[in-house]
PDB file of C-alpha atoms in Angstrom:
ATOM      1  CA  UNK Z   1      48.140  -3.188  52.628  1.00 83.00           C
ATOM      2  CA  UNK Z   2      50.846  -4.822  54.764  1.00 81.00           C
ATOM      3  CA  UNK Z   3      50.880  -7.616  52.148  1.00 90.00           C
ATOM      4  CA  UNK Z   4      51.656  -5.256  49.259  1.00 91.00           C
ATOM      5  CA  UNK Z   5      55.435  -5.795  49.404  1.00 89.00           C
ATOM      6  CA  UNK Z   6      55.134  -9.582  49.350  1.00 92.00           C
ATOM      7  CA  UNK Z   7      52.563  -9.388  46.541  1.00 95.00           C
ATOM      8  CA  UNK Z   8      54.861  -7.193  44.435  1.00 95.00           C
ATOM      9  CA  UNK Z   9      57.786  -9.570  44.931  1.00 95.00           C
ATOM     10  CA  UNK Z  10      55.587 -12.519  43.982  1.00 95.00           C
ATOM     11  CA  UNK Z  11      54.543 -10.725  40.782  1.00 96.00           C
ATOM     12  CA  UNK Z  12      58.208 -10.504  39.826  1.00 96.00           C
ATOM     13  CA  UNK Z  13      58.732 -14.186  40.598  1.00 95.00           C
ATOM     14  CA  UNK Z  14      55.650 -15.074  38.562  1.00 96.00           C
ATOM     15  CA  UNK Z  15      57.099 -13.238  35.554  1.00 95.00           C
ATOM     16  CA  UNK Z  16      60.175 -15.411  35.963  1.00 95.00           C
ATOM     17  CA  UNK Z  17      58.054 -18.578  36.204  1.00 94.00           C
ATOM     18  CA  UNK Z  18      56.507 -17.551  32.882  1.00 95.00           C
ATOM     19  CA  UNK Z  19      60.039 -17.205  31.417  1.00 93.00           C
ATOM     20  CA  UNK Z  20      59.506 -13.456  31.073  1.00 95.00           C
ATOM     21  CA  UNK Z  21      62.946 -12.656  32.445  1.00 93.00           C
ATOM     22  CA  UNK Z  22      63.046  -9.000  31.333  1.00 94.00           C
ATOM     23  CA  UNK Z  23      59.725  -8.268  32.999  1.00 96.00           C
ATOM     24  CA  UNK Z  24      60.854 -10.056  36.173  1.00 96.00           C
ATOM     25  CA  UNK Z  25      64.100  -8.074  36.244  1.00 95.00           C
ATOM     26  CA  UNK Z  26      62.334  -4.747  35.623  1.00 95.00           C
ATOM     27  CA  UNK Z  27      59.625  -5.366  38.216  1.00 96.00           C
ATOM     28  CA  UNK Z  28      61.976  -6.479  40.988  1.00 96.00           C
ATOM     29  CA  UNK Z  29      64.512  -3.829  40.011  1.00 94.00           C
ATOM     30  CA  UNK Z  30      61.861  -1.127  40.450  1.00 94.00           C
ATOM     31  CA  UNK Z  31      61.136  -2.371  43.975  1.00 94.00           C
ATOM     32  CA  UNK Z  32      64.840  -2.224  44.817  1.00 94.00           C
ATOM     33  CA  UNK Z  33      65.193   1.267  43.308  1.00 93.00           C
ATOM     34  CA  UNK Z  34      62.325   2.448  45.515  1.00 92.00           C
ATOM     35  CA  UNK Z  35      63.955   0.899  48.602  1.00 91.00           C
ATOM     36  CA  UNK Z  36      67.614  -0.247  48.167  1.00 90.00           C
ATOM     37  CA  UNK Z  37      67.492  -1.970  51.568  1.00 89.00           C
ATOM     38  CA  UNK Z  38      64.608  -4.276  50.534  1.00 90.00           C
ATOM     39  CA  UNK Z  39      66.519  -7.540  51.019  1.00 93.00           C
ATOM     40  CA  UNK Z  40      63.650  -9.833  50.005  1.00 93.00           C
ATOM     41  CA  UNK Z  41      63.449  -8.123  46.616  1.00 94.00           C
ATOM     42  CA  UNK Z  42      67.241  -8.176  46.304  1.00 95.00           C
ATOM     43  CA  UNK Z  43      67.435 -11.902  47.058  1.00 95.00           C
ATOM     44  CA  UNK Z  44      64.540 -12.593  44.678  1.00 96.00           C
ATOM     45  CA  UNK Z  45      66.144 -10.665  41.803  1.00 96.00           C
ATOM     46  CA  UNK Z  46      69.548 -12.183  42.504  1.00 96.00           C
ATOM     47  CA  UNK Z  47      68.052 -15.663  42.455  1.00 96.00           C
ATOM     48  CA  UNK Z  48      66.181 -14.999  39.201  1.00 96.00           C
ATOM     49  CA  UNK Z  49      69.426 -13.867  37.553  1.00 97.00           C
ATOM     50  CA  UNK Z  50      71.457 -16.716  39.088  1.00 96.00           C
ATOM     51  CA  UNK Z  51      69.066 -19.433  37.941  1.00 94.00           C
ATOM     52  CA  UNK Z  52      69.341 -18.009  34.416  1.00 94.00           C
ATOM     53  CA  UNK Z  53      73.157 -18.166  34.713  1.00 94.00           C
ATOM     54  CA  UNK Z  54      73.519 -14.381  34.694  1.00 96.00           C
ATOM     55  CA  UNK Z  55      76.152 -14.730  37.387  1.00 97.00           C
ATOM     56  CA  UNK Z  56      77.862 -11.342  37.018  1.00 97.00           C
ATOM     57  CA  UNK Z  57      74.583  -9.435  37.375  1.00 96.00           C
ATOM     58  CA  UNK Z  58      73.474 -11.645  40.259  1.00 97.00           C
ATOM     59  CA  UNK Z  59      76.782 -11.152  42.085  1.00 98.00           C
ATOM     60  CA  UNK Z  60      76.384  -7.387  41.710  1.00 96.00           C
ATOM     61  CA  UNK Z  61      72.828  -7.479  43.113  1.00 96.00           C
ATOM     62  CA  UNK Z  62      73.822  -9.571  46.146  1.00 97.00           C
ATOM     63  CA  UNK Z  63      76.795  -7.253  46.777  1.00 97.00           C
ATOM     64  CA  UNK Z  64      74.544  -4.170  46.684  1.00 94.00           C
ATOM     65  CA  UNK Z  65      72.210  -5.867  49.130  1.00 94.00           C
ATOM     66  CA  UNK Z  66      75.015  -6.655  51.558  1.00 95.00           C
ATOM     67  CA  UNK Z  67      76.222  -3.055  51.341  1.00 95.00           C
ATOM     68  CA  UNK Z  68      72.893  -1.826  52.745  1.00 94.00           C
ATOM     69  CA  UNK Z  69      73.137  -3.936  55.906  1.00 94.00           C
ATOM     70  CA  UNK Z  70      74.396  -1.853  58.848  1.00 92.00           C
ATOM     71  CA  UNK Z  71      75.302  -4.926  60.913  1.00 93.00           C
ATOM     72  CA  UNK Z  72      75.534  -8.389  59.397  1.00 94.00           C
ATOM     73  CA  UNK Z  73      73.705 -11.030  61.430  1.00 94.00           C
ATOM     74  CA  UNK Z  74      72.928 -14.741  61.344  1.00 94.00           C
ATOM     75  CA  UNK Z  75      69.898 -14.196  59.109  1.00 93.00           C
ATOM     76  CA  UNK Z  76      72.133 -12.842  56.314  1.00 96.00           C
ATOM     77  CA  UNK Z  77      73.995 -16.083  55.635  1.00 97.00           C
ATOM     78  CA  UNK Z  78      71.889 -16.678  52.528  1.00 96.00           C
ATOM     79  CA  UNK Z  79      73.250 -13.574  50.799  1.00 96.00           C
ATOM     80  CA  UNK Z  80      76.838 -14.743  51.292  1.00 97.00           C
ATOM     81  CA  UNK Z  81      75.906 -18.265  50.190  1.00 98.00           C
ATOM     82  CA  UNK Z  82      74.192 -17.104  46.993  1.00 97.00           C
ATOM     83  CA  UNK Z  83      76.988 -14.669  46.163  1.00 98.00           C
ATOM     84  CA  UNK Z  84      79.532 -17.407  46.814  1.00 98.00           C
ATOM     85  CA  UNK Z  85      77.776 -19.602  44.244  1.00 97.00           C
ATOM     86  CA  UNK Z  86      77.947 -16.813  41.657  1.00 98.00           C
ATOM     87  CA  UNK Z  87      81.615 -16.190  42.340  1.00 97.00           C
ATOM     88  CA  UNK Z  88      82.407 -19.900  42.126  1.00 96.00           C
ATOM     89  CA  UNK Z  89      80.706 -20.060  38.728  1.00 95.00           C
ATOM     90  CA  UNK Z  90      82.655 -16.975  37.630  1.00 97.00           C
ATOM     91  CA  UNK Z  91      85.949 -18.680  38.639  1.00 95.00           C
ATOM     92  CA  UNK Z  92      86.532 -16.190  41.449  1.00 96.00           C
ATOM     93  CA  UNK Z  93      87.470 -18.968  43.816  1.00 95.00           C
ATOM     94  CA  UNK Z  94      89.198 -17.064  46.623  1.00 95.00           C
ATOM     95  CA  UNK Z  95      86.323 -14.609  47.079  1.00 97.00           C
ATOM     96  CA  UNK Z  96      83.822 -17.446  46.634  1.00 97.00           C
ATOM     97  CA  UNK Z  97      85.417 -19.539  49.373  1.00 97.00           C
ATOM     98  CA  UNK Z  98      85.494 -16.466  51.629  1.00 97.00           C
ATOM     99  CA  UNK Z  99      81.745 -15.985  51.115  1.00 98.00           C
ATOM    100  CA  UNK Z 100      80.987 -19.627  51.914  1.00 98.00           C
ATOM    101  CA  UNK Z 101      83.106 -19.511  55.063  1.00 97.00           C
ATOM    102  CA  UNK Z 102      81.405 -16.272  56.118  1.00 97.00           C
ATOM    103  CA  UNK Z 103      78.038 -17.969  55.634  1.00 97.00           C
ATOM    104  CA  UNK Z 104      79.214 -20.824  57.882  1.00 97.00           C
ATOM    105  CA  UNK Z 105      80.465 -18.318  60.435  1.00 96.00           C
ATOM    106  CA  UNK Z 106      76.981 -16.804  60.529  1.00 97.00           C
ATOM    107  CA  UNK Z 107      75.097 -20.119  60.417  1.00 95.00           C
ATOM    108  CA  UNK Z 108      77.300 -22.910  61.720  1.00 91.00           C
ATOM    109  CA  UNK Z 109      76.768 -26.365  60.216  1.00 92.00           C
ATOM    110  CA  UNK Z 110      74.396 -25.058  57.520  1.00 95.00           C
ATOM    111  CA  UNK Z 111      74.066 -28.186  55.330  1.00 96.00           C
ATOM    112  CA  UNK Z 112      73.606 -26.303  52.037  1.00 96.00           C
ATOM    113  CA  UNK Z 113      76.807 -24.347  52.581  1.00 97.00           C
ATOM    114  CA  UNK Z 114      78.751 -27.352  53.878  1.00 97.00           C
ATOM    115  CA  UNK Z 115      77.711 -29.296  50.796  1.00 95.00           C
ATOM    116  CA  UNK Z 116      78.455 -26.588  48.231  1.00 95.00           C
ATOM    117  CA  UNK Z 117      81.807 -25.627  49.730  1.00 96.00           C
ATOM    118  CA  UNK Z 118      82.817 -29.245  50.252  1.00 93.00           C
ATOM    119  CA  UNK Z 119      81.797 -30.215  46.714  1.00 90.00           C
ATOM    120  CA  UNK Z 120      83.635 -27.209  45.233  1.00 92.00           C
ATOM    121  CA  UNK Z 121      86.801 -28.085  47.118  1.00 91.00           C
ATOM    122  CA  UNK Z 122      86.563 -31.681  45.907  1.00 85.00           C
ATOM    123  CA  UNK Z 123      85.958 -30.603  42.321  1.00 84.00           C
ATOM    124  CA  UNK Z 124      89.170 -28.582  42.416  1.00 85.00           C
ATOM    125  CA  UNK Z 125      91.146 -31.206  44.280  1.00 85.00           C
ATOM    126  CA  UNK Z 126      91.645 -28.903  47.274  1.00 88.00           C
ATOM    127  CA  UNK Z 127      91.595 -29.649  51.031  1.00 89.00           C
ATOM    128  CA  UNK Z 128      90.000 -33.045  50.432  1.00 85.00           C
ATOM    129  CA  UNK Z 129      90.068 -34.164  54.060  1.00 87.00           C
ATOM    130  CA  UNK Z 130      88.276 -31.003  55.188  1.00 92.00           C
ATOM    131  CA  UNK Z 131      85.857 -31.333  52.265  1.00 91.00           C
ATOM    132  CA  UNK Z 132      85.041 -34.910  53.287  1.00 92.00           C
ATOM    133  CA  UNK Z 133      84.341 -33.804  56.872  1.00 94.00           C
ATOM    134  CA  UNK Z 134      82.045 -31.035  55.614  1.00 95.00           C
ATOM    135  CA  UNK Z 135      80.043 -33.286  53.324  1.00 94.00           C
ATOM    136  CA  UNK Z 136      79.749 -36.092  55.890  1.00 95.00           C
ATOM    137  CA  UNK Z 137      78.337 -33.502  58.304  1.00 96.00           C
ATOM    138  CA  UNK Z 138      75.909 -32.263  55.634  1.00 96.00           C
ATOM    139  CA  UNK Z 139      74.725 -35.842  54.974  1.00 96.00           C
ATOM    140  CA  UNK Z 140      74.282 -36.391  58.700  1.00 96.00           C
ATOM    141  CA  UNK Z 141      72.074 -33.293  58.815  1.00 96.00           C
ATOM    142  CA  UNK Z 142      70.166 -34.092  55.590  1.00 95.00           C
ATOM    143  CA  UNK Z 143      70.355 -37.850  55.008  1.00 95.00           C
ATOM    144  CA  UNK Z 144      67.561 -37.903  52.398  1.00 96.00           C
ATOM    145  CA  UNK Z 145      68.946 -35.116  50.193  1.00 96.00           C
ATOM    146  CA  UNK Z 146      70.119 -36.863  47.026  1.00 95.00           C
ATOM    147  CA  UNK Z 147      72.357 -34.004  45.947  1.00 94.00           C
ATOM    148  CA  UNK Z 148      74.236 -33.987  49.236  1.00 95.00           C
ATOM    149  CA  UNK Z 149      74.590 -37.781  49.238  1.00 96.00           C
ATOM    150  CA  UNK Z 150      75.921 -37.472  45.667  1.00 95.00           C
ATOM    151  CA  UNK Z 151      78.554 -35.046  46.953  1.00 92.00           C
ATOM    152  CA  UNK Z 152      79.687 -37.606  49.521  1.00 94.00           C
ATOM    153  CA  UNK Z 153      79.951 -40.246  46.828  1.00 95.00           C
ATOM    154  CA  UNK Z 154      81.931 -37.890  44.622  1.00 92.00           C
ATOM    155  CA  UNK Z 155      84.447 -36.983  47.319  1.00 91.00           C
ATOM    156  CA  UNK Z 156      85.032 -40.709  47.886  1.00 93.00           C
ATOM    157  CA  UNK Z 157      85.562 -41.045  44.126  1.00 94.00           C
ATOM    158  CA  UNK Z 158      88.082 -38.200  44.045  1.00 90.00           C
ATOM    159  CA  UNK Z 159      89.898 -39.776  47.000  1.00 88.00           C
ATOM    160  CA  UNK Z 160      90.166 -43.067  45.085  1.00 92.00           C
ATOM    161  CA  UNK Z 161      87.764 -44.854  47.464  1.00 94.00           C
ATOM    162  CA  UNK Z 162      85.724 -46.251  44.584  1.00 97.00           C
ATOM    163  CA  UNK Z 163      83.808 -48.965  46.450  1.00 97.00           C
ATOM    164  CA  UNK Z 164      82.662 -46.398  49.022  1.00 97.00           C
ATOM    165  CA  UNK Z 165      81.759 -44.070  46.150  1.00 97.00           C
ATOM    166  CA  UNK Z 166      79.529 -46.731  44.572  1.00 98.00           C
ATOM    167  CA  UNK Z 167      77.641 -47.284  47.832  1.00 97.00           C
ATOM    168  CA  UNK Z 168      76.869 -43.601  48.300  1.00 97.00           C
ATOM    169  CA  UNK Z 169      76.118 -42.873  44.636  1.00 98.00           C
ATOM    170  CA  UNK Z 170      73.694 -45.813  44.417  1.00 98.00           C
ATOM    171  CA  UNK Z 171      71.956 -44.333  47.437  1.00 97.00           C
ATOM    172  CA  UNK Z 172      71.899 -40.895  45.780  1.00 97.00           C
ATOM    173  CA  UNK Z 173      70.317 -42.428  42.653  1.00 96.00           C
ATOM    174  CA  UNK Z 174      67.562 -43.926  44.786  1.00 97.00           C
ATOM    175  CA  UNK Z 175      66.845 -40.443  46.137  1.00 97.00           C
ATOM    176  CA  UNK Z 176      67.258 -38.568  42.807  1.00 96.00           C
ATOM    177  CA  UNK Z 177      66.856 -41.106  39.969  1.00 96.00           C
ATOM    178  CA  UNK Z 178      66.334 -38.491  37.244  1.00 95.00           C
ATOM    179  CA  UNK Z 179      69.373 -36.316  37.832  1.00 96.00           C
ATOM    180  CA  UNK Z 180      71.913 -36.514  34.966  1.00 96.00           C
ATOM    181  CA  UNK Z 181      74.907 -35.527  37.104  1.00 96.00           C
ATOM    182  CA  UNK Z 182      74.304 -38.248  39.699  1.00 97.00           C
ATOM    183  CA  UNK Z 183      73.821 -40.882  36.979  1.00 97.00           C
ATOM    184  CA  UNK Z 184      77.037 -39.718  35.337  1.00 97.00           C
ATOM    185  CA  UNK Z 185      78.922 -39.915  38.641  1.00 97.00           C
ATOM    186  CA  UNK Z 186      77.636 -43.426  39.317  1.00 97.00           C
ATOM    187  CA  UNK Z 187      78.753 -44.474  35.847  1.00 97.00           C
ATOM    188  CA  UNK Z 188      82.265 -43.235  36.596  1.00 97.00           C
ATOM    189  CA  UNK Z 189      82.351 -45.099  39.908  1.00 98.00           C
ATOM    190  CA  UNK Z 190      81.070 -48.323  38.341  1.00 98.00           C
ATOM    191  CA  UNK Z 191      83.766 -48.102  35.684  1.00 97.00           C
ATOM    192  CA  UNK Z 192      86.505 -47.636  38.270  1.00 97.00           C
ATOM    193  CA  UNK Z 193      85.478 -50.836  40.081  1.00 97.00           C
ATOM    194  CA  UNK Z 194      85.335 -52.786  36.831  1.00 96.00           C
ATOM    195  CA  UNK Z 195      81.536 -52.858  36.385  1.00 96.00           C
ATOM    196  CA  UNK Z 196      81.703 -51.589  32.817  1.00 96.00           C
ATOM    197  CA  UNK Z 197      78.350 -52.732  31.505  1.00 96.00           C
ATOM    198  CA  UNK Z 198      76.594 -50.980  34.381  1.00 97.00           C
ATOM    199  CA  UNK Z 199      78.800 -47.906  33.853  1.00 97.00           C
ATOM    200  CA  UNK Z 200      77.676 -47.534  30.250  1.00 96.00           C
ATOM    201  CA  UNK Z 201      74.069 -48.059  31.300  1.00 97.00           C
ATOM    202  CA  UNK Z 202      74.368 -45.132  33.741  1.00 97.00           C
ATOM    203  CA  UNK Z 203      76.129 -42.913  31.194  1.00 97.00           C
ATOM    204  CA  UNK Z 204      73.435 -43.661  28.631  1.00 97.00           C
ATOM    205  CA  UNK Z 205      70.832 -42.781  31.234  1.00 96.00           C
ATOM    206  CA  UNK Z 206      72.664 -39.520  32.017  1.00 96.00           C
ATOM    207  CA  UNK Z 207      72.755 -38.703  28.300  1.00 96.00           C
ATOM    208  CA  UNK Z 208      68.973 -39.136  28.041  1.00 96.00           C
ATOM    209  CA  UNK Z 209      68.223 -36.933  31.076  1.00 96.00           C
ATOM    210  CA  UNK Z 210      69.060 -33.606  29.382  1.00 92.00           C
ATOM    211  CA  UNK Z 211      72.495 -32.886  30.890  1.00 94.00           C
ATOM    212  CA  UNK Z 212      74.161 -29.466  30.695  1.00 91.00           C
ATOM    213  CA  UNK Z 213      75.245 -28.622  27.160  1.00 91.00           C
ATOM    214  CA  UNK Z 214      78.962 -28.651  28.008  1.00 90.00           C
ATOM    215  CA  UNK Z 215      78.660 -32.027  29.783  1.00 94.00           C
ATOM    216  CA  UNK Z 216      77.020 -33.939  26.940  1.00 95.00           C
ATOM    217  CA  UNK Z 217      80.187 -34.378  24.811  1.00 94.00           C
ATOM    218  CA  UNK Z 218      82.055 -35.719  27.857  1.00 95.00           C
ATOM    219  CA  UNK Z 219      79.295 -38.257  28.505  1.00 96.00           C
ATOM    220  CA  UNK Z 220      79.241 -39.349  24.864  1.00 96.00           C
ATOM    221  CA  UNK Z 221      83.023 -39.795  24.933  1.00 95.00           C
ATOM    222  CA  UNK Z 222      82.755 -42.050  27.983  1.00 96.00           C
ATOM    223  CA  UNK Z 223      79.991 -44.103  26.379  1.00 96.00           C
ATOM    224  CA  UNK Z 224      82.218 -44.646  23.349  1.00 95.00           C
ATOM    225  CA  UNK Z 225      85.601 -45.131  25.008  1.00 95.00           C
ATOM    226  CA  UNK Z 226      85.149 -45.443  28.770  1.00 95.00           C
ATOM    227  CA  UNK Z 227      87.628 -43.986  31.255  1.00 94.00           C
ATOM    228  CA  UNK Z 228      91.386 -44.428  31.246  1.00 84.00           C
ATOM    229  CA  UNK Z 229      93.461 -46.104  33.972  1.00 68.00           C
ATOM    230  CA  UNK Z 230      90.755 -48.533  34.999  1.00 49.00           C
ATOM    231  CA  UNK Z 231      90.569 -51.960  36.660  1.00 46.00           C
ATOM    232  CA  UNK Z 232      89.956 -55.109  34.668  1.00 43.00           C
ATOM    233  CA  UNK Z 233      86.871 -55.264  32.459  1.00 44.00           C
ATOM    234  CA  UNK Z 234      83.767 -57.241  33.318  1.00 47.00           C
ATOM    235  CA  UNK Z 235      84.773 -59.794  30.714  1.00 44.00           C
ATOM    236  CA  UNK Z 236      88.316 -60.102  32.064  1.00 41.00           C
ATOM    237  CA  UNK Z 237      87.043 -60.541  35.608  1.00 43.00           C
ATOM    238  CA  UNK Z 238      84.651 -63.244  34.443  1.00 43.00           C
ATOM    239  CA  UNK Z 239      87.506 -64.987  32.650  1.00 39.00           C
ATOM    240  CA  UNK Z 240      89.691 -64.855  35.748  1.00 40.00           C
ATOM    241  CA  UNK Z 241      86.869 -66.340  37.828  1.00 38.00           C
ATOM    242  CA  UNK Z 242      86.351 -69.196  35.380  1.00 41.00           C
ATOM    243  CA  UNK Z 243      90.091 -69.923  35.370  1.00 43.00           C
ATOM    244  CA  UNK Z 244      90.360 -69.816  39.141  1.00 43.00           C
ATOM    245  CA  UNK Z 245      92.165 -66.449  39.067  1.00 42.00           C
TER     246      UNK Z 245
END
C-alpha cells in the first residue's frame, strides 16, 4: 500500500505516545536501516529522542539524515533547526548557531528559528540587538504564540527595559497561562519594577506548574529572598507616596 510507510512511522510515534521509548526507537530505527534516506522516519526518530532529552543520539540521527541528502533544499530547514536545538542543549554553541543560520538561509524569516536563535543569543548575553530584531520579527509573524511573545519579553528584560518586559510577559501569560517558564519570567520582571508582591505570586505559580527539575531550586530561592539589585519595594514606594516622595 502507498500508505504503508506513513502507517509504519505512525506506529513508532504511537509507541512513543505510550511512553514505550525503546519500542519506538527500535521500530523507527528498523525503517531507517531499511532505507537510510527515509527522512520522515529520521525526523520522527530524532524528535522522539530529542523530546526525551537524548540530545546526543538525536543529533547523530539528524546528522545521518542530512548526510543522505544529495542537494540541500528549502524543505530541509527543519533538520538543521532540530539539530541546532540538540547542539544548543549539548553546549555546542558555535555549531548550533551555524545550524540555525543555515535553517534561516533555507527558509528566510522562519518564526520558529528566529525565536529559538534569538532567545538563545539573549540567554547567553550575545548579539542582543540582532536577537531583539529576530524576536520582534518572529512576534510580527506569530503574534498569538505565547512562547515567542515570552522571548520578546525576556530580551527586553536582559536589555534592562523592565517596563517593556512586563508588558510583553503579561501578554505572554494571557496566551500561555500554565507555562512555568513564562510565569517565572514575569515574576522576575515584576520584581525589577518594584512590584514585589506580584513577583512572588508569579514565582509561586511557576513553582506549582511543574517546572524543570533544575529550575525549581532557583524559583524557591527567589520566593524566599527575591532578586538582588532591585528597585524600591512595594512598601517603600507606598511610603514615599504617602510622604509626597
